[in-house]
Amino acid sequence: MVVGVNCGHTRTGAGCGANGIISESEYTRKVGYALMELLKNNGAVVIDCTVDKASSQSEYLKAVAAFANNEELDWFISIHFNASAGHLANGVEAYTYKGRKYQDALDICENISRFGFENRGVRDGSGLYVIRKTKAKAILIEVCFCDNEDDVRKFHEAGGEAVIAEAIYSGIQKKTENDHIPFDAYIGSIARRDWKERRILLPSVVVAQAIKESCWGTSELARNAKALFGIKLNGWKGKTYIKTATEQKPDGGIYQVKNTIWRAYDSWEQSVIDHNDYIATRSTDGGKTLRYAEIIGCIDYKKVCAGLQSCGYATAINYGESLIRDYIEKYHLSMFDEYSL
Ligand SMILES: [Zn+2]
């Protein structure tokens, strides 16, 4: 696969991007270069169609199209961040020639919207130079609004450029363990089976955590380490995977820990079972007390989610609430609890 990636706009001067709460030109580069890395690491040939400086807007646009048309691309992807007059508009959208609803384009919007952004859909981009003048199948992605406070917060909370790059990547290259079974149904079946046997963690909560933490099985950990939950070593003797961790401070600030070591598995099923093992056995005092005692076997998803939060499962400050609101209730995941209580 040969993919042309354009980090939208020049850095400064003519052709420069919008200046919102974050700078468009800066963040198109963060997302674009993360996407290029991901594509290269997975065997794609990447053509960088980014132009840092131009004497005019039209010279900038021509230079981008020239880069793209120099090669036989399978995809031309231009990354942007949106802005609106009153700074109130929000959400993700994508533009294609004549608004063609390529499945990949629909999936990219859907994947990004799963971080809480409104999905504004795939729109007609025939009027956009880099869509109209490029020969390859082309998409221009407006990740979210760089001048909207909620959107910028969601972008950072989700994990920033790394997770957006993954959401875009998995839209154009989808190969996962569950192939033709919906992700929630697949994980739900494993969670229910284990619940019936061992009564550790309520299935709706397992599925919500798996969706949230792995972005529906598309995250780097889910793909490369078969790990649906970000569980660090904590005494683990099995396979491992090294990747940067995104953590949140109690005041809401986000920070990253490079070279974090994560548990890795042979399959998603093993990951779900190990996550339940972890909940059932995690102790920080040599086994005298179990960290998650209050939620083991509990059949009330609200109590379980609140318990995960209060027992310190995640550093994200709204982790428990988000499991309930953004996943269990939104996607009716308590259906996985029926008949198995
Ligand atoms: Zn733009």
PDB file of N, CA, C and O and ligand atoms in Angstrom, residues 8-9 17-18 24 28 79-82 140 142, ligand 1:
ATOM      1  N   GLY A   8      -1.801  19.180   6.967  1.00  0.00           N
ATOM      2  CA  GLY A   8      -2.438  20.346   6.367  1.00  0.00           C
ATOM      3  C   GLY A   8      -1.739  21.667   6.676  1.00  0.00           C
ATOM      4  O   GLY A   8      -1.270  21.886   7.796  1.00  0.00           O
ATOM      5  N   HIS A   9      -1.682  22.527   5.661  1.00  0.00           N
ATOM      6  CA  HIS A   9      -1.169  23.903   5.800  1.00  0.00           C
ATOM      7  C   HIS A   9       0.352  24.000   5.917  1.00  0.00           C
ATOM      8  O   HIS A   9       1.031  23.031   6.214  1.00  0.00           O
ATOM      9  N   GLY A  17      -2.405  27.431   8.891  1.00  0.00           N
ATOM     10  CA  GLY A  17      -3.706  26.957   9.371  1.00  0.00           C
ATOM     11  C   GLY A  17      -4.343  27.888  10.387  1.00  0.00           C
ATOM     12  O   GLY A  17      -3.818  28.955  10.703  1.00  0.00           O
ATOM     13  N   ALA A  18      -5.488  27.464  10.897  1.00  0.00           N
ATOM     14  CA  ALA A  18      -6.253  28.259  11.859  1.00  0.00           C
ATOM     15  C   ALA A  18      -5.536  28.306  13.204  1.00  0.00           C
ATOM     16  O   ALA A  18      -4.830  27.379  13.578  1.00  0.00           O
ATOM     17  N   GLU A  24      -3.625  24.903  14.386  1.00  0.00           N
ATOM     18  CA  GLU A  24      -3.926  23.859  13.406  1.00  0.00           C
ATOM     19  C   GLU A  24      -2.656  23.310  12.755  1.00  0.00           C
ATOM     20  O   GLU A  24      -2.445  22.102  12.694  1.00  0.00           O
ATOM     21  N   THR A  28      -1.786  19.416  12.910  1.00  0.00           N
ATOM     22  CA  THR A  28      -1.872  18.568  11.711  1.00  0.00           C
ATOM     23  C   THR A  28      -0.563  17.790  11.565  1.00  0.00           C
ATOM     24  O   THR A  28      -0.564  16.646  11.130  1.00  0.00           O
ATOM     25  N   ILE A  79      -4.626  15.995   6.509  1.00  0.00           N
ATOM     26  CA  ILE A  79      -5.081  16.144   7.898  1.00  0.00           C
ATOM     27  C   ILE A  79      -5.333  17.624   8.211  1.00  0.00           C
ATOM     28  O   ILE A  79      -4.474  18.472   7.945  1.00  0.00           O
ATOM     29  N   HIS A  80      -6.459  17.907   8.801  1.00  0.00           N
ATOM     30  CA  HIS A  80      -6.789  19.283   9.192  1.00  0.00           C
ATOM     31  C   HIS A  80      -7.498  19.326  10.537  1.00  0.00           C
ATOM     32  O   HIS A  80      -7.990  18.308  11.029  1.00  0.00           O
ATOM     33  N   PHE A  81      -7.533  20.526  11.103  1.00  0.00           N
ATOM     34  CA  PHE A  81      -8.384  20.791  12.258  1.00  0.00           C
ATOM     35  C   PHE A  81      -9.299  21.938  11.853  1.00  0.00           C
ATOM     36  O   PHE A  81      -8.859  22.895  11.215  1.00  0.00           O
ATOM     37  N   ASN A  82     -10.544  21.841  12.232  1.00  0.00           N
ATOM     38  CA  ASN A  82     -11.567  22.783  11.834  1.00  0.00           C
ATOM     39  C   ASN A  82     -11.581  24.021  12.740  1.00  0.00           C
ATOM     40  O   ASN A  82     -10.984  24.009  13.824  1.00  0.00           O
ATOM     41  N   LEU A 140      -9.884  14.369   2.923  1.00  0.00           N
ATOM     42  CA  LEU A 140      -9.406  15.422   3.799  1.00  0.00           C
ATOM     43  C   LEU A 140     -10.166  15.266   5.117  1.00  0.00           C
ATOM     44  O   LEU A 140     -11.397  15.244   5.125  1.00  0.00           O
ATOM     45  N   GLU A 142     -11.049  16.564   8.859  1.00  0.00           N
ATOM     46  CA  GLU A 142     -11.040  17.622   9.874  1.00  0.00           C
ATOM     47  C   GLU A 142     -11.219  16.888  11.198  1.00  0.00           C
ATOM     48  O   GLU A 142     -12.328  16.472  11.564  1.00  0.00           O
TER      49      GLU A 142
HETATM   50 ZN    ZN B   1      -7.267  23.348   7.549  1.00  0.00          ZN
END
